[in-house]
Short mmCIF file of C-alpha atoms in Angstrom, two decimals:
data_model
loop_
_atom_site.label_atom_id
_atom_site.label_comp_id
_atom_site.label_asym_id
_atom_site.label_seq_id
_atom_site.Cartn_x
_atom_site.Cartn_y
_atom_site.Cartn_z
CA UNK Q 11 -41.93 -7.98 -61.07
CA UNK Q 12 -45.48 -7.74 -59.75
CA UNK Q 13 -44.94 -8.87 -56.15
CA UNK Q 14 -46.26 -7.46 -52.93
CA UNK Q 15 -44.21 -6.26 -49.96
CA UNK Q 16 -44.96 -9.46 -48.02
CA UNK Q 17 -43.76 -11.59 -50.92
CA UNK Q 18 -40.55 -9.55 -51.18
CA UNK Q 19 -39.94 -9.86 -47.41
CA UNK Q 20 -40.49 -13.62 -47.50
CA UNK Q 21 -38.04 -13.95 -50.37
CA UNK Q 22 -35.38 -12.07 -48.38
CA UNK Q 23 -35.92 -14.32 -45.34
CA UNK Q 24 -35.39 -17.39 -47.52
CA UNK Q 25 -32.13 -15.95 -48.84
CA UNK Q 26 -30.97 -15.07 -45.31
CA UNK Q 27 -30.96 -18.74 -44.30
CA UNK Q 28 -27.96 -19.29 -46.56
CA UNK Q 29 -25.99 -16.54 -44.78
CA UNK Q 30 -23.68 -17.47 -41.89
CA UNK Q 31 -25.08 -15.06 -39.30
CA UNK Q 32 -23.98 -15.29 -35.66
CA UNK Q 33 -25.25 -13.75 -32.45
CA UNK Q 34 -23.47 -10.56 -31.37
CA UNK Q 35 -23.42 -8.58 -28.14
CA UNK Q 36 -24.13 -4.93 -27.49
CA UNK Q 37 -20.39 -4.20 -27.38
CA UNK Q 38 -19.89 -5.73 -30.84
CA UNK Q 39 -22.82 -3.70 -32.18
CA UNK Q 40 -21.26 -0.55 -30.70
CA UNK Q 41 -17.82 -1.28 -32.20
CA UNK Q 42 -19.38 -1.89 -35.62
CA UNK Q 43 -21.19 1.47 -35.55
CA UNK Q 44 -18.04 3.25 -34.33
CA UNK Q 45 -16.01 1.54 -37.07
CA UNK Q 46 -18.45 2.60 -39.80
CA UNK Q 47 -18.59 6.19 -38.50
CA UNK Q 48 -14.80 6.25 -38.17
CA UNK Q 49 -14.23 5.15 -41.77
CA UNK Q 50 -16.97 7.42 -43.10
CA UNK Q 51 -15.55 10.51 -41.37
CA UNK Q 52 -11.92 10.13 -42.48
CA UNK Q 53 -10.57 13.20 -44.27
CA UNK Q 54 -8.17 11.19 -46.42
CA UNK Q 55 -9.84 9.35 -49.31
CA UNK Q 56 -6.71 7.25 -49.78
CA UNK Q 57 -6.85 5.90 -46.22
CA UNK Q 58 -10.59 5.20 -46.53
CA UNK Q 59 -10.02 3.33 -49.80
CA UNK Q 60 -7.25 1.20 -48.27
CA UNK Q 61 -9.46 0.28 -45.30
CA UNK Q 62 -12.38 -0.72 -47.51
CA UNK Q 63 -10.17 -3.22 -49.32
CA UNK Q 64 -10.75 -5.66 -46.43
CA UNK Q 65 -13.97 -7.66 -46.36
CA UNK Q 66 -13.84 -8.15 -42.57
CA UNK Q 67 -12.34 -5.34 -40.52
CA UNK Q 68 -12.65 -4.77 -36.78
CA UNK Q 69 -12.47 -1.40 -35.04
CA UNK Q 70 -9.00 -1.96 -33.55
CA UNK Q 71 -7.61 -3.10 -36.90
CA UNK Q 72 -9.12 -0.07 -38.63
CA UNK Q 73 -7.56 2.34 -36.10
CA UNK Q 74 -4.14 0.63 -36.26
CA UNK Q 75 -4.03 0.60 -40.06
CA UNK Q 76 -5.25 4.21 -40.22
CA UNK Q 77 -2.43 5.37 -37.95
CA UNK Q 78 0.15 3.51 -40.02
CA UNK Q 79 -1.21 4.91 -43.28
CA UNK Q 80 -1.36 8.43 -41.84
CA UNK Q 81 2.26 8.22 -40.62
CA UNK Q 82 3.40 6.94 -44.01
CA UNK Q 83 1.54 9.75 -45.75
CA UNK Q 84 3.16 12.42 -43.52
CA UNK Q 85 6.62 10.96 -44.07
CA UNK Q 86 6.01 10.93 -47.81
CA UNK Q 87 5.02 14.61 -47.68
CA UNK Q 88 8.26 15.42 -45.81
CA UNK Q 89 10.37 13.86 -48.54
CA UNK Q 90 8.40 15.66 -51.22
CA UNK Q 91 8.98 19.12 -49.66
CA UNK Q 92 11.37 21.44 -51.54
CA UNK Q 93 14.82 21.89 -49.98
CA UNK Q 94 15.19 25.33 -48.32
CA UNK Q 95 18.19 27.03 -46.79
CA UNK Q 96 16.64 26.73 -43.26
CA UNK Q 97 16.16 23.00 -43.55
CA UNK Q 98 19.68 22.58 -44.91
CA UNK Q 99 21.10 24.45 -41.91
CA UNK Q 100 19.07 22.30 -39.49
CA UNK Q 101 20.09 19.05 -41.14
CA UNK Q 102 23.78 19.85 -41.47
CA UNK Q 103 24.21 21.61 -38.11
CA UNK Q 104 26.55 18.97 -36.72
CA UNK Q 105 28.70 18.68 -39.84
CA UNK Q 106 28.95 22.34 -40.92
CA UNK Q 107 29.92 23.49 -37.42
CA UNK Q 108 33.14 21.47 -37.73
CA UNK Q 109 34.06 22.78 -41.22
CA UNK Q 110 35.67 26.18 -41.63
CA UNK Q 111 34.69 27.99 -44.83
CA UNK Q 112 37.42 28.72 -47.36
CA UNK Q 113 36.92 32.04 -49.13
CA UNK Q 114 39.24 30.99 -51.94
CA UNK Q 115 36.98 28.11 -52.99
CA UNK Q 116 33.63 28.58 -54.77
CA UNK Q 117 30.40 28.09 -52.81
CA UNK Q 118 28.94 24.59 -52.96
CA UNK Q 119 25.72 24.67 -54.91
CA UNK Q 120 24.23 21.49 -53.42
CA UNK Q 121 24.58 19.98 -49.92
CA UNK Q 122 24.01 16.31 -49.16
CA UNK Q 123 20.74 16.04 -47.18
CA UNK Q 124 20.64 13.92 -43.99
CA UNK Q 125 17.96 11.50 -42.83
CA UNK Q 126 15.66 12.92 -40.17
CA UNK Q 127 15.47 9.60 -38.31
CA UNK Q 128 18.99 8.10 -38.25
CA UNK Q 129 21.25 11.05 -39.09
CA UNK Q 130 23.01 9.34 -42.00
CA UNK Q 131 22.82 10.25 -45.70
CA UNK Q 132 19.34 10.46 -47.12
CA UNK Q 133 17.80 7.16 -48.16
CA UNK Q 134 14.31 5.64 -48.53
CA UNK Q 135 12.37 5.30 -45.30
CA UNK Q 136 11.85 1.58 -45.88
CA UNK Q 137 15.62 0.99 -45.68
CA UNK Q 138 16.27 3.31 -42.70
CA UNK Q 139 18.14 1.47 -39.88
CA UNK Q 140 16.20 3.46 -37.25
CA UNK Q 141 12.78 2.49 -38.57
CA UNK Q 142 12.05 0.01 -35.77
CA UNK Q 143 14.42 1.45 -33.15
CA UNK Q 144 13.02 2.72 -29.83
CA UNK Q 145 14.93 5.40 -27.90
CA UNK Q 146 14.32 4.64 -24.21
CA UNK Q 147 14.70 8.16 -22.80
CA UNK Q 148 11.80 9.55 -24.83
CA UNK Q 149 10.00 6.21 -25.42
CA UNK Q 150 9.47 7.11 -29.09
CA UNK Q 151 9.95 4.72 -31.99
CA UNK Q 152 11.73 5.35 -35.28
CA UNK Q 153 14.85 7.45 -34.52
CA UNK Q 154 18.35 7.32 -33.01
CA UNK Q 155 19.86 9.23 -30.08
CA UNK Q 156 21.77 11.79 -32.14
CA UNK Q 157 18.61 13.09 -33.86
CA UNK Q 158 16.38 13.02 -30.76
CA UNK Q 159 15.16 16.46 -29.71
CA UNK Q 160 13.34 15.43 -26.53
CA UNK Q 161 14.55 16.93 -23.25
CA UNK Q 162 16.33 14.56 -20.92
CA UNK Q 163 14.68 13.74 -17.58
CA UNK Q 164 16.01 15.32 -14.41
CA UNK Q 165 17.85 13.18 -11.89
CA UNK Q 166 16.95 15.40 -8.90
CA UNK Q 167 14.86 12.65 -7.29
CA UNK Q 168 17.88 10.35 -7.07
CA UNK Q 169 20.00 13.13 -5.52
CA UNK Q 170 17.46 13.78 -2.74
CA UNK Q 171 17.29 10.10 -1.81
CA UNK Q 172 21.09 9.90 -1.59
CA UNK Q 173 21.16 13.01 0.61
CA UNK Q 174 18.64 11.44 2.95
CA UNK Q 175 20.83 8.35 3.36
CA UNK Q 176 23.86 10.51 4.16
CA UNK Q 177 21.97 12.48 6.81
CA UNK Q 178 20.78 9.38 8.61
CA UNK Q 179 24.18 7.70 8.51
CA UNK Q 180 25.58 9.56 11.54
CA UNK Q 181 24.21 11.29 14.62
CA UNK Q 182 23.99 15.10 14.25
CA UNK Q 183 25.98 17.06 16.83
CA UNK Q 184 22.86 18.87 18.05
CA UNK Q 185 21.52 15.56 19.40
CA UNK Q 186 24.57 14.86 21.57
CA UNK Q 187 22.66 15.88 24.73
CA UNK Q 188 20.11 13.12 24.05
CA UNK Q 189 22.76 10.39 23.52
CA UNK Q 190 23.53 8.13 26.48
CA UNK Q 191 25.48 4.90 26.97
CA UNK Q 192 23.50 1.76 27.72
CA UNK Q 193 24.12 -1.98 27.79
CA UNK Q 194 22.28 -4.35 25.48
CA UNK Q 195 22.87 -7.96 26.55
CA UNK Q 196 25.98 -6.64 28.38
CA UNK Q 197 27.19 -4.91 25.19
CA UNK Q 198 27.88 -1.17 25.31
CA UNK Q 199 25.81 0.83 22.85
CA UNK Q 200 25.01 4.47 22.05
CA UNK Q 201 21.33 5.24 22.58
CA UNK Q 202 19.30 8.19 21.35
CA UNK Q 203 16.38 9.30 23.53
CA UNK Q 204 13.74 10.24 20.95
CA UNK Q 205 10.57 11.76 22.40
CA UNK Q 206 9.09 11.95 18.90
CA UNK Q 207 9.23 8.21 18.20
CA UNK Q 208 6.37 5.91 19.17
CA UNK Q 209 8.50 2.73 19.27
CA UNK Q 210 12.09 1.74 20.04
CA UNK Q 211 14.53 0.51 17.37
CA UNK Q 212 17.96 -1.07 16.99
CA UNK Q 213 20.44 -0.62 14.16
CA UNK Q 214 20.59 -3.51 11.67
CA UNK Q 215 24.38 -3.30 11.49
CA UNK Q 216 24.64 -3.50 15.31
CA UNK Q 217 22.54 -6.69 15.28
CA UNK Q 218 24.71 -8.28 12.59
CA UNK Q 219 28.03 -7.38 14.24
CA UNK Q 220 27.07 -8.76 17.66
CA UNK Q 221 25.08 -11.68 16.20
CA UNK Q 222 21.91 -10.97 18.15
CA UNK Q 223 19.09 -13.40 17.39
CA UNK Q 224 16.37 -11.75 15.33
CA UNK Q 225 12.80 -12.65 14.45
CA UNK Q 226 10.86 -11.84 11.25
CA UNK Q 227 8.60 -8.81 11.20
CA UNK Q 228 7.12 -6.80 8.33
CA UNK Q 229 6.13 -3.17 8.40
CA UNK Q 230 7.07 0.38 7.51
CA UNK Q 231 8.21 3.29 9.66
CA UNK Q 232 7.33 6.83 8.60
CA UNK Q 233 10.10 9.35 9.13
CA UNK Q 234 9.70 13.02 10.06
CA UNK Q 235 7.94 13.62 6.75
CA UNK Q 236 5.36 11.20 5.41
CA UNK Q 237 7.08 11.33 2.00
CA UNK Q 238 9.85 9.04 3.30
CA UNK Q 239 9.58 5.67 5.00
CA UNK Q 240 11.84 2.75 5.90
CA UNK Q 241 11.08 -0.97 5.94
CA UNK Q 242 11.56 -3.01 9.10
CA UNK Q 243 14.03 -5.91 8.97
CA UNK Q 244 12.57 -7.84 11.92
CA UNK Q 245 12.87 -7.47 15.70
CA UNK Q 246 15.00 -8.66 18.63
CA UNK Q 247 14.30 -9.40 22.31
CA UNK Q 248 17.10 -8.04 24.51
CA UNK Q 249 17.89 -7.11 28.11
CA UNK Q 250 18.48 -3.36 28.26
CA UNK Q 251 20.30 -1.65 31.14
CA UNK Q 252 19.55 2.09 31.08
CA UNK Q 253 21.33 3.78 34.01
CA UNK Q 254 19.88 1.97 37.05
CA UNK Q 255 16.78 0.71 35.21
CA UNK Q 256 16.62 -2.77 33.66
CA UNK Q 257 14.18 -3.84 30.94
CA UNK Q 258 13.86 -7.59 30.46
CA UNK Q 259 12.93 -9.07 27.04
CA UNK Q 260 12.52 -5.62 25.54
CA UNK Q 261 11.31 -5.70 21.94
CA UNK Q 262 13.38 -3.55 19.57
CA UNK Q 263 12.45 -3.36 15.89
CA UNK Q 264 15.38 -3.64 13.47
CA UNK Q 265 15.81 -0.57 11.26
CA UNK Q 266 18.56 -0.14 8.62
CA UNK Q 267 20.87 2.90 8.69
CA UNK Q 268 19.67 4.05 12.09
CA UNK Q 269 21.33 7.24 13.36
CA UNK Q 270 22.52 5.44 16.55
CA UNK Q 271 22.90 1.91 17.86
CA UNK Q 272 19.65 2.09 19.84
CA UNK Q 273 16.71 4.50 19.63
CA UNK Q 274 14.41 4.67 22.67
CA UNK Q 275 10.85 5.80 21.98
CA UNK Q 276 7.60 6.24 23.86
CA UNK Q 277 7.07 2.51 24.45
CA UNK Q 278 9.92 2.69 27.01
CA UNK Q 279 9.75 6.34 28.06
CA UNK Q 280 6.09 6.17 29.10
CA UNK Q 281 6.95 3.68 31.85
CA UNK Q 282 8.54 6.62 33.74
CA UNK Q 283 6.79 9.61 35.26
CA UNK Q 284 9.06 12.12 33.49
CA UNK Q 285 12.28 12.42 31.47
CA UNK Q 286 14.87 15.12 32.32
CA UNK Q 287 17.35 16.34 29.70
CA UNK Q 288 19.88 18.92 30.92
CA UNK Q 289 21.24 21.34 28.31
CA UNK Q 290 23.14 23.68 30.66
CA UNK Q 291 21.62 26.96 29.43
CA UNK Q 292 20.36 29.88 31.56
CA UNK Q 293 16.72 29.76 30.48
CA UNK Q 294 14.22 28.23 32.95
CA UNK Q 295 13.13 24.61 32.41
CA UNK Q 296 10.30 23.82 30.03
CA UNK Q 297 7.77 21.34 31.40
CA UNK Q 298 5.23 19.68 29.12
CA UNK Q 299 2.46 17.76 30.85
CA UNK Q 300 -0.41 15.94 29.20
CA UNK Q 301 -2.56 16.46 32.33
CA UNK Q 302 -4.39 19.81 32.57
CA UNK Q 303 -6.15 21.44 35.52
CA UNK Q 304 -9.94 21.38 35.40
CA UNK Q 305 -11.67 24.51 36.71
CA UNK Q 306 -14.98 23.00 37.88
CA UNK Q 307 -16.99 23.98 40.95
CA UNK Q 308 -17.44 21.12 43.44
CA UNK Q 309 -20.96 19.66 43.43
CA UNK Q 310 -23.30 20.12 46.44
CA UNK Q 311 -23.86 17.10 48.66
CA UNK Q 312 -27.62 17.64 49.03
CA UNK Q 313 -28.45 19.14 45.68
CA UNK Q 314 -32.13 18.09 45.86
CA UNK Q 315 -32.79 19.64 49.28
CA UNK Q 316 -34.25 23.13 49.38
CA UNK Q 317 -32.38 25.85 51.24
CA UNK Q 318 -35.00 26.40 54.04
CA UNK Q 319 -35.35 22.69 54.83
CA UNK Q 320 -35.04 21.94 58.56
CA UNK Q 321 -33.35 18.74 59.75
CA UNK Q 322 -35.46 16.08 61.46
CA UNK Q 323 -34.13 14.38 64.57
CA UNK Q 324 -34.57 10.59 64.61
CA UNK Q 325 -34.03 8.53 67.68
CA UNK Q 326 -31.50 5.75 67.61
CA UNK Q 327 -32.85 2.31 66.66
CA UNK Q 328 -30.32 0.39 68.66
CA UNK Q 329 -31.84 -1.85 71.33
CA UNK Q 330 -30.45 -2.87 74.65
CA UNK Q 331 -29.01 -6.35 75.06
CA UNK Q 332 -32.07 -7.48 76.97
CA UNK Q 333 -34.52 -6.20 74.35
CA UNK Q 334 -32.45 -7.65 71.49
CA UNK Q 335 -32.48 -11.08 73.18
CA UNK Q 336 -36.26 -10.97 73.61
CA UNK Q 337 -36.77 -10.01 69.95
CA UNK Q 338 -34.58 -12.87 68.72
CA UNK Q 339 -36.46 -15.42 70.83
CA UNK Q 340 -39.87 -14.22 69.62
CA UNK Q 341 -38.79 -14.22 65.99
CA UNK Q 342 -37.41 -17.72 66.33
CA UNK Q 343 -40.73 -18.99 67.73
CA UNK Q 344 -42.71 -17.39 64.90
CA UNK Q 345 -40.40 -18.92 62.30
CA UNK Q 346 -40.67 -22.33 63.93
CA UNK Q 347 -44.49 -22.16 63.89
CA UNK Q 348 -44.43 -21.08 60.18
CA UNK Q 349 -46.22 -17.90 61.07
CA UNK Q 350 -43.58 -15.74 59.39
CA UNK Q 351 -40.93 -16.39 56.72
CA UNK Q 352 -37.32 -15.34 56.73
CA UNK Q 353 -36.57 -12.45 54.37
CA UNK Q 354 -33.35 -12.11 52.33
CA UNK Q 355 -33.88 -8.43 51.50
CA UNK Q 356 -30.93 -6.15 52.34
CA UNK Q 357 -33.33 -3.63 53.82
#
């Protein structure tokens, strides 16, 4: 046809009106380009041909179908592989180990092959009972436990947590010197003096046994290592009698599995000047004080006065009673005549 470029372009625009175009975003444009490049770069012509059978195909659908087709192709290749002695030994490891060979009988020329995915006799993959099964320990789909070759996960983390609970269940013997008897609301209790704790706590079991009223409180307490923590179960307000000292309405946070009935921390200890713990050993006492001596020279009183300055003698400004009376009378007259005004200056 003898038509110009403009005529050809106009004809295409007329045809485009019949097409159901819709507005797309930059993300949709990107996915379309990625989809086209993905399909174009596939190594398998069979997978590309199966994808192009669809008139409308999104990127996610193309990737999902490609994975399924690739898996089916690999499984088909496995079934088409020739049977070797190594594969026979691997497949029949469980069964042949239980059978003792008999030298009097002839060698079996063919061995029944097992399914890689369920462990039963070989059958088509489409009818395999493990096709849709998911083994939870390896989180992989398509096989049973007896054919799984993934390593099992270690349970060491659960052992360490159990050990921690056992350690904190009782008071270690080395802390016996820091354990004293106190009274909580007139109830005898074992108390641990803990100089490494910022707050004071009470055992949850002690609160439940003696039915002490508790109040809600949320929070976490970090233990000696920041890798472990314990959740608070609330708090109580009690009257604590520690030797001859009484603490009224003392707040104690409730902590489960505490190593003693009560644990006294810095919130109580800092109300005293010092804490003495006697261990009965020959070494001299160890004193730890947060206050340190400051080695600073005392400042001079007259720092701005030069060394060779001579003092100046000033006579006393105190007046006699007679002179003071005369001055007051004269000042009063001047104020009365409005000659002078009273000043409020401190000088």
